[in-house]
Short mmCIF file of C-alpha atoms in Angstrom, two decimals:
data_model
loop_
_atom_site.label_atom_id
_atom_site.label_comp_id
_atom_site.label_asym_id
_atom_site.label_seq_id
_atom_site.Cartn_x
_atom_site.Cartn_y
_atom_site.Cartn_z
CA UNK A 1 -6.11 16.18 24.55
CA UNK A 2 -3.65 13.39 25.37
CA UNK A 3 -1.15 12.19 22.78
CA UNK A 4 0.03 8.58 23.13
CA UNK A 5 2.84 6.57 21.53
CA UNK A 6 3.33 2.95 20.42
CA UNK A 7 6.87 1.63 19.98
CA UNK A 8 8.30 -0.51 17.16
CA UNK A 9 8.54 -3.48 19.49
CA UNK A 10 4.83 -3.33 20.32
CA UNK A 11 3.68 -5.28 17.29
CA UNK A 12 1.97 -8.50 16.24
CA UNK A 13 1.72 -10.56 13.05
CA UNK A 14 -1.89 -11.80 13.21
CA UNK A 15 -5.32 -10.31 13.83
CA UNK A 16 -6.53 -11.96 17.01
CA UNK A 17 -8.99 -10.44 19.46
CA UNK A 18 -7.28 -12.25 22.33
CA UNK A 19 -4.09 -10.16 21.96
CA UNK A 20 -3.75 -7.85 24.95
CA UNK A 21 -3.83 -4.15 24.03
CA UNK A 22 -0.59 -2.22 24.44
CA UNK A 23 -2.48 1.00 25.13
CA UNK A 24 -5.89 2.20 26.36
CA UNK A 25 -7.10 5.59 25.14
CA UNK A 26 -10.23 7.70 25.21
CA UNK A 27 -12.25 8.32 22.07
CA UNK A 28 -10.84 11.30 20.15
CA UNK A 29 -7.28 10.95 21.37
CA UNK A 30 -4.19 10.83 19.15
CA UNK A 31 -1.67 8.01 18.93
CA UNK A 32 1.74 8.12 17.24
CA UNK A 33 3.09 4.79 16.01
CA UNK A 34 6.77 4.06 15.30
CA UNK A 35 6.63 1.26 12.72
CA UNK A 36 9.20 -0.98 11.09
CA UNK A 37 8.90 -1.77 7.39
CA UNK A 38 6.79 -4.68 6.14
CA UNK A 39 9.75 -7.07 6.35
CA UNK A 40 9.74 -6.56 10.13
CA UNK A 41 13.34 -5.38 9.95
CA UNK A 42 14.57 -8.35 7.92
CA UNK A 43 15.50 -6.03 5.02
CA UNK A 44 17.89 -3.13 5.70
CA UNK A 45 19.47 -0.38 3.54
CA UNK A 46 22.49 -2.66 3.07
CA UNK A 47 20.58 -5.79 2.06
CA UNK A 48 21.27 -7.63 -1.17
CA UNK A 49 18.89 -9.76 -3.22
CA UNK A 50 20.02 -12.82 -1.26
CA UNK A 51 17.87 -11.69 1.66
CA UNK A 52 14.69 -12.43 -0.30
CA UNK A 53 15.23 -16.19 -0.19
CA UNK A 54 15.82 -16.11 3.56
CA UNK A 55 12.77 -14.02 4.51
CA UNK A 56 10.70 -15.51 7.30
CA UNK A 57 7.29 -15.11 5.69
CA UNK A 58 5.41 -15.55 8.97
CA UNK A 59 7.07 -12.37 10.24
CA UNK A 60 6.03 -10.18 7.30
CA UNK A 61 3.38 -7.45 7.43
CA UNK A 62 3.47 -6.99 11.20
CA UNK A 63 1.29 -4.23 12.65
CA UNK A 64 1.77 -2.06 15.73
CA UNK A 65 -0.79 -2.18 18.52
CA UNK A 66 -3.43 -3.12 19.37
CA UNK A 67 -4.93 0.04 20.89
CA UNK A 68 -8.08 -0.24 22.99
CA UNK A 69 -10.43 2.71 22.42
CA UNK A 70 -12.77 3.25 25.33
CA UNK A 71 -16.47 3.17 24.45
CA UNK A 72 -16.06 1.20 21.21
CA UNK A 73 -18.49 -1.73 21.00
CA UNK A 74 -19.62 -4.17 18.32
CA UNK A 75 -21.81 -2.35 15.79
CA UNK A 76 -19.96 0.95 16.21
CA UNK A 77 -17.61 2.54 13.71
CA UNK A 78 -14.02 3.55 14.45
CA UNK A 79 -13.04 6.78 12.70
CA UNK A 80 -9.31 7.01 11.93
CA UNK A 81 -8.11 10.49 10.98
CA UNK A 82 -4.64 10.24 9.44
CA UNK A 83 -2.78 13.26 10.78
CA UNK A 84 0.77 12.67 9.55
CA UNK A 85 2.85 9.98 7.87
CA UNK A 86 6.65 10.35 7.78
CA UNK A 87 8.70 7.67 5.98
CA UNK A 88 12.32 6.82 6.69
CA UNK A 89 15.18 7.95 4.42
CA UNK A 90 15.22 4.60 2.64
CA UNK A 91 12.86 1.94 1.33
CA UNK A 92 12.75 -1.24 -0.71
CA UNK A 93 10.78 -2.90 -3.48
CA UNK A 94 11.07 -6.61 -4.19
CA UNK A 95 9.86 -9.44 -6.32
CA UNK A 96 9.24 -12.27 -3.89
CA UNK A 97 8.87 -15.73 -5.47
CA UNK A 98 5.27 -17.02 -5.59
CA UNK A 99 3.96 -13.58 -4.65
CA UNK A 100 2.34 -10.90 -6.85
CA UNK A 101 -0.02 -10.68 -9.82
CA UNK A 102 2.48 -12.15 -12.30
CA UNK A 103 4.29 -14.44 -9.88
CA UNK A 104 4.39 -17.25 -12.44
CA UNK A 105 6.23 -14.99 -14.90
CA UNK A 106 8.72 -13.61 -12.37
CA UNK A 107 9.94 -16.65 -10.40
CA UNK A 108 13.35 -15.19 -9.49
CA UNK A 109 13.85 -12.87 -6.51
CA UNK A 110 14.71 -9.21 -7.11
CA UNK A 111 15.38 -6.32 -4.75
CA UNK A 112 15.69 -2.56 -5.19
CA UNK A 113 16.86 -0.32 -2.34
CA UNK A 114 15.67 3.28 -2.62
CA UNK A 115 17.12 6.49 -1.21
CA UNK A 116 14.20 8.72 -0.22
CA UNK A 117 14.59 12.50 -0.34
CA UNK A 118 12.12 13.34 2.42
CA UNK A 119 12.81 17.09 2.32
CA UNK A 120 11.89 17.37 -1.36
CA UNK A 121 9.37 14.52 -1.37
CA UNK A 122 10.90 12.53 -4.24
CA UNK A 123 12.99 9.49 -5.06
CA UNK A 124 14.66 8.23 -8.23
CA UNK A 125 13.88 4.89 -9.83
CA UNK A 126 16.63 5.55 -12.37
CA UNK A 127 18.52 8.84 -11.96
CA UNK A 128 20.33 8.54 -15.30
CA UNK A 129 17.02 8.21 -17.14
CA UNK A 130 15.47 10.88 -14.89
CA UNK A 131 12.73 8.51 -13.67
CA UNK A 132 11.70 10.58 -10.64
CA UNK A 133 8.84 9.47 -8.40
CA UNK A 134 6.96 11.74 -5.97
CA UNK A 135 6.61 10.40 -2.44
CA UNK A 136 3.02 9.92 -1.25
CA UNK A 137 3.45 8.03 2.04
CA UNK A 138 0.67 6.06 3.70
CA UNK A 139 0.14 3.05 5.94
CA UNK A 140 -0.77 -0.05 3.95
CA UNK A 141 -2.22 -1.76 7.04
CA UNK A 142 -4.90 -0.20 9.21
CA UNK A 143 -7.41 -2.43 10.91
CA UNK A 144 -9.36 -3.51 13.98
CA UNK A 145 -9.70 -6.98 15.47
CA UNK A 146 -12.20 -9.38 13.94
CA UNK A 147 -15.10 -10.66 16.00
CA UNK A 148 -14.29 -14.27 15.14
CA UNK A 149 -12.02 -16.11 17.55
CA UNK A 150 -8.64 -17.25 16.33
CA UNK A 151 -5.57 -15.88 14.55
CA UNK A 152 -5.94 -14.41 11.07
CA UNK A 153 -3.04 -13.49 8.80
CA UNK A 154 -2.24 -9.80 8.37
CA UNK A 155 -1.44 -10.33 4.67
CA UNK A 156 -5.01 -10.23 3.22
CA UNK A 157 -7.56 -7.47 3.82
CA UNK A 158 -10.83 -8.07 5.67
CA UNK A 159 -14.13 -6.26 6.20
CA UNK A 160 -12.50 -4.89 9.37
CA UNK A 161 -9.57 -3.46 7.41
CA UNK A 162 -6.05 -4.79 7.55
CA UNK A 163 -3.87 -4.86 4.45
CA UNK A 164 -5.95 -2.36 2.46
CA UNK A 165 -2.94 -1.02 0.48
CA UNK A 166 -5.01 1.97 -0.61
CA UNK A 167 -2.73 4.79 -1.72
CA UNK A 168 -5.32 7.48 -0.99
CA UNK A 169 -5.04 6.97 2.79
CA UNK A 170 -2.37 9.65 3.09
CA UNK A 171 -2.22 12.44 5.67
CA UNK A 172 -5.55 14.24 5.62
CA UNK A 173 -7.59 11.12 4.82
CA UNK A 174 -10.17 9.57 7.12
CA UNK A 175 -10.82 5.83 7.33
CA UNK A 176 -13.96 4.29 8.85
CA UNK A 177 -13.88 0.68 10.07
CA UNK A 178 -16.68 -1.48 11.49
CA UNK A 179 -16.08 -2.46 15.12
CA UNK A 180 -16.60 -6.13 15.98
CA UNK A 181 -15.08 -6.33 19.50
CA UNK A 182 -15.06 -4.15 22.58
CA UNK A 183 -12.39 -1.47 22.36
CA UNK A 184 -12.03 -1.99 18.59
CA UNK A 185 -8.35 -3.05 19.09
CA UNK A 186 -6.82 -0.88 16.36
CA UNK A 187 -3.41 -1.63 14.80
CA UNK A 188 -1.39 -0.07 11.97
CA UNK A 189 1.75 -0.73 9.92
CA UNK A 190 3.19 -1.54 6.47
CA UNK A 191 4.58 1.89 5.60
CA UNK A 192 4.64 2.78 1.92
CA UNK A 193 6.50 5.79 0.51
CA UNK A 194 4.77 5.42 -2.86
CA UNK A 195 2.54 2.85 -4.52
CA UNK A 196 0.48 2.38 -7.65
CA UNK A 197 -3.12 1.28 -7.30
CA UNK A 198 -3.06 -2.50 -7.29
CA UNK A 199 0.55 -2.94 -6.06
CA UNK A 200 0.96 -5.53 -8.81
CA UNK A 201 4.30 -7.11 -7.85
CA UNK A 202 3.18 -7.36 -4.23
CA UNK A 203 5.43 -4.64 -2.81
CA UNK A 204 5.42 -0.85 -3.00
CA UNK A 205 8.28 1.32 -1.76
CA UNK A 206 8.25 -0.38 1.62
CA UNK A 207 9.66 1.78 4.39
CA UNK A 208 9.70 2.26 8.15
CA UNK A 209 7.42 5.13 9.14
CA UNK A 210 6.15 7.30 11.95
CA UNK A 211 2.41 7.84 11.68
CA UNK A 212 -0.04 9.73 13.85
CA UNK A 213 -3.77 9.07 13.86
CA UNK A 214 -6.76 10.27 15.85
CA UNK A 215 -9.14 7.48 16.89
CA UNK A 216 -12.78 8.35 17.46
CA UNK A 217 -15.74 6.09 18.23
CA UNK A 218 -18.81 6.78 16.10
CA UNK A 219 -22.25 5.55 17.18
CA UNK A 220 -24.05 7.10 14.20
CA UNK A 221 -22.73 4.97 11.29
CA UNK A 222 -24.52 1.60 11.47
CA UNK A 223 -24.08 1.26 7.70
CA UNK A 224 -20.28 0.88 8.00
CA UNK A 225 -19.95 -2.83 7.30
CA UNK A 226 -16.72 -2.65 5.29
CA UNK A 227 -13.92 -0.04 5.17
CA UNK A 228 -15.05 3.39 3.98
CA UNK A 229 -12.72 6.36 3.51
CA UNK A 230 -12.66 9.99 2.51
CA UNK A 231 -9.64 11.56 0.84
CA UNK A 232 -7.97 14.94 1.22
CA UNK A 233 -8.29 17.32 -1.72
CA UNK A 234 -6.18 16.29 -4.67
CA UNK A 235 -6.00 17.02 -8.38
CA UNK A 236 -4.36 15.38 -11.36
CA UNK A 237 -2.52 18.64 -12.13
CA UNK A 238 -3.20 18.22 -15.87
CA UNK A 239 -1.20 15.00 -15.81
CA UNK A 240 -0.94 12.95 -19.00
CA UNK A 241 -1.05 9.15 -18.81
CA UNK A 242 -0.01 6.24 -20.96
CA UNK A 243 -2.43 3.33 -20.61
CA UNK A 244 -2.37 -0.30 -21.64
CA UNK A 245 -5.43 -2.51 -21.35
CA UNK A 246 -6.51 -6.11 -20.96
CA UNK A 247 -9.83 -7.39 -22.27
CA UNK A 248 -11.31 -10.68 -21.13
CA UNK A 249 -14.42 -12.22 -19.58
CA UNK A 250 -12.34 -13.07 -16.49
CA UNK A 251 -11.25 -9.95 -14.57
CA UNK A 252 -8.01 -11.47 -13.29
CA UNK A 253 -6.96 -12.52 -16.78
CA UNK A 254 -7.76 -9.04 -18.10
CA UNK A 255 -5.79 -7.45 -15.26
CA UNK A 256 -2.75 -9.64 -15.90
CA UNK A 257 -2.91 -8.80 -19.60
CA UNK A 258 -3.01 -5.05 -18.88
CA UNK A 259 0.06 -5.25 -16.64
CA UNK A 260 1.91 -7.53 -19.03
CA UNK A 261 1.29 -5.05 -21.85
CA UNK A 262 2.66 -2.18 -19.78
CA UNK A 263 5.76 -4.21 -19.00
CA UNK A 264 6.25 -4.85 -22.74
CA UNK A 265 5.84 -1.12 -23.45
CA UNK A 266 8.33 -0.04 -20.77
CA UNK A 267 10.90 -2.56 -21.97
CA UNK A 268 10.51 -1.64 -25.64
CA UNK A 269 10.30 2.13 -25.27
CA UNK A 270 12.43 2.82 -22.21
CA UNK A 271 15.03 0.08 -22.11
CA UNK A 272 14.07 -1.47 -18.79
CA UNK A 273 14.51 -5.12 -17.96
CA UNK A 274 11.25 -6.97 -17.42
CA UNK A 275 11.72 -7.15 -13.65
CA UNK A 276 12.54 -3.41 -13.49
CA UNK A 277 9.38 -2.65 -15.46
CA UNK A 278 7.31 -4.94 -13.21
CA UNK A 279 8.53 -3.18 -10.05
CA UNK A 280 7.94 0.25 -11.60
CA UNK A 281 4.35 -0.78 -12.39
CA UNK A 282 3.88 -1.71 -8.74
CA UNK A 283 5.19 1.65 -7.51
CA UNK A 284 3.54 4.12 -9.94
CA UNK A 285 1.10 2.22 -12.17
CA UNK A 286 -2.62 2.51 -11.41
CA UNK A 287 -5.04 -0.29 -12.26
CA UNK A 288 -8.49 0.94 -13.27
CA UNK A 289 -11.74 -0.71 -14.29
CA UNK A 290 -12.63 0.97 -17.59
CA UNK A 291 -15.55 -1.21 -18.65
CA UNK A 292 -17.72 -3.53 -16.55
CA UNK A 293 -21.19 -3.40 -18.11
CA UNK A 294 -20.86 -4.65 -21.69
CA UNK A 295 -20.70 -8.35 -20.96
CA UNK A 296 -19.12 -10.79 -21.35
CA UNK A 297 -15.83 -8.85 -21.30
CA UNK A 298 -14.20 -6.49 -18.83
CA UNK A 299 -11.69 -3.80 -19.83
CA UNK A 300 -8.95 -3.24 -17.24
CA UNK A 301 -6.37 -0.50 -17.69
CA UNK A 302 -2.87 0.01 -16.33
CA UNK A 303 -2.03 3.72 -16.30
CA UNK A 304 1.36 5.38 -15.74
CA UNK A 305 1.86 9.16 -15.58
CA UNK A 306 4.00 10.25 -18.51
CA UNK A 307 5.75 12.79 -16.30
CA UNK A 308 7.27 9.89 -14.34
CA UNK A 309 9.05 8.68 -17.44
CA UNK A 310 10.78 12.02 -17.92
CA UNK A 311 13.42 12.46 -20.57
CA UNK A 312 13.68 8.73 -21.20
CA UNK A 313 10.38 8.55 -23.08
CA UNK A 314 10.69 7.82 -26.79
CA UNK A 315 6.98 7.93 -27.45
CA UNK A 316 6.67 11.57 -26.41
CA UNK A 317 7.98 12.86 -29.73
CA UNK A 318 5.52 10.67 -31.64
CA UNK A 319 2.36 12.00 -29.99
#
C-alpha cells in the first residue's frame, strides 16, 4: 500500500472546493502530513507576548492539503483512521484579545511557551508547583471541502469537519466525514499536544506536528451527515476530579459561570494569577453538560483532574 506525504508549505487558510489538490491517492492509502502550528509559524519557541498583538489573524489555523481521494463522491463518507500523531518539542498557549469564552474578562494578551517531553509524554505548567500535564496529541482540524462555492474560514467547525478541536481524536481514533465534492478534498492541521474539552481560552498547547492518517471512501454510511468518530480504548484510571458548575437558563451563561468559578478556585487554592488559571482551564479542564432536562435551567460543569494539581493542592487535605 502506498504511503504519501504532504509538506508544511502545502497548506491553505480557507475551505474552498476550487483549491487544487496537492495529492491524489487511492482509497485506503496512508498520508503523512508535516504541519506547522496554528499560528502558521508566526509564534516560535523564542517568542514573547508582544507577538500576540502582531499576529496576522487571516493566516491562523491553516490546514495542509487538500488531498483528492479517488472514488469519493457527494453522499459518500470519508473514513479517517488516525495512525500516529507526533508533536514537536515545544508548544504555546495564548490569550488572544477578543478571542475565547471569557474574552471580555481577559482583554490583555498573554503567552506561555511550553517545553514538551515527548519521550516521557509530559509537560510542566508549573514545575515548582509540580503541575504536570500528560501529553495527548491530536489534530484540531480535520475536514473535507464543502459543497458550497466560495471560501470559508478554517476557524469555525462545519458539518464537513474543520476545526473540531475534539481531544478524543488521538492516534487510534477514527473520524467519519460526509463527502460533498468529488475526491472529498481532505485537509488537516492545528496540532495540539494537550487540550481540555471546550478549549475555553481559545488555544490549547498549540504545536507543530507530524500526523499520519489512512483515508478510505465508504459507500455504506448514508447517515453520516455530520462528523462522527470512534475512540481508542481509554479509562479514567480511577482519576479524581474537582468540578465547578454554572446554572442558568442560557447555556452560554452557565458555561461562562462554570469556567469563571474554576478560575476563582485555582487562584484562591493554588496561587495562580487569573490568566494562568484561564489558560490551565483551556489545557486540562473538561466542560460537561450535567443537566439538560429539568427546564428552564442547564447545569454545566468544568472538571479538572486532581492529579494535575499535584502537591500544590490545598484542598486535598480537607477532603
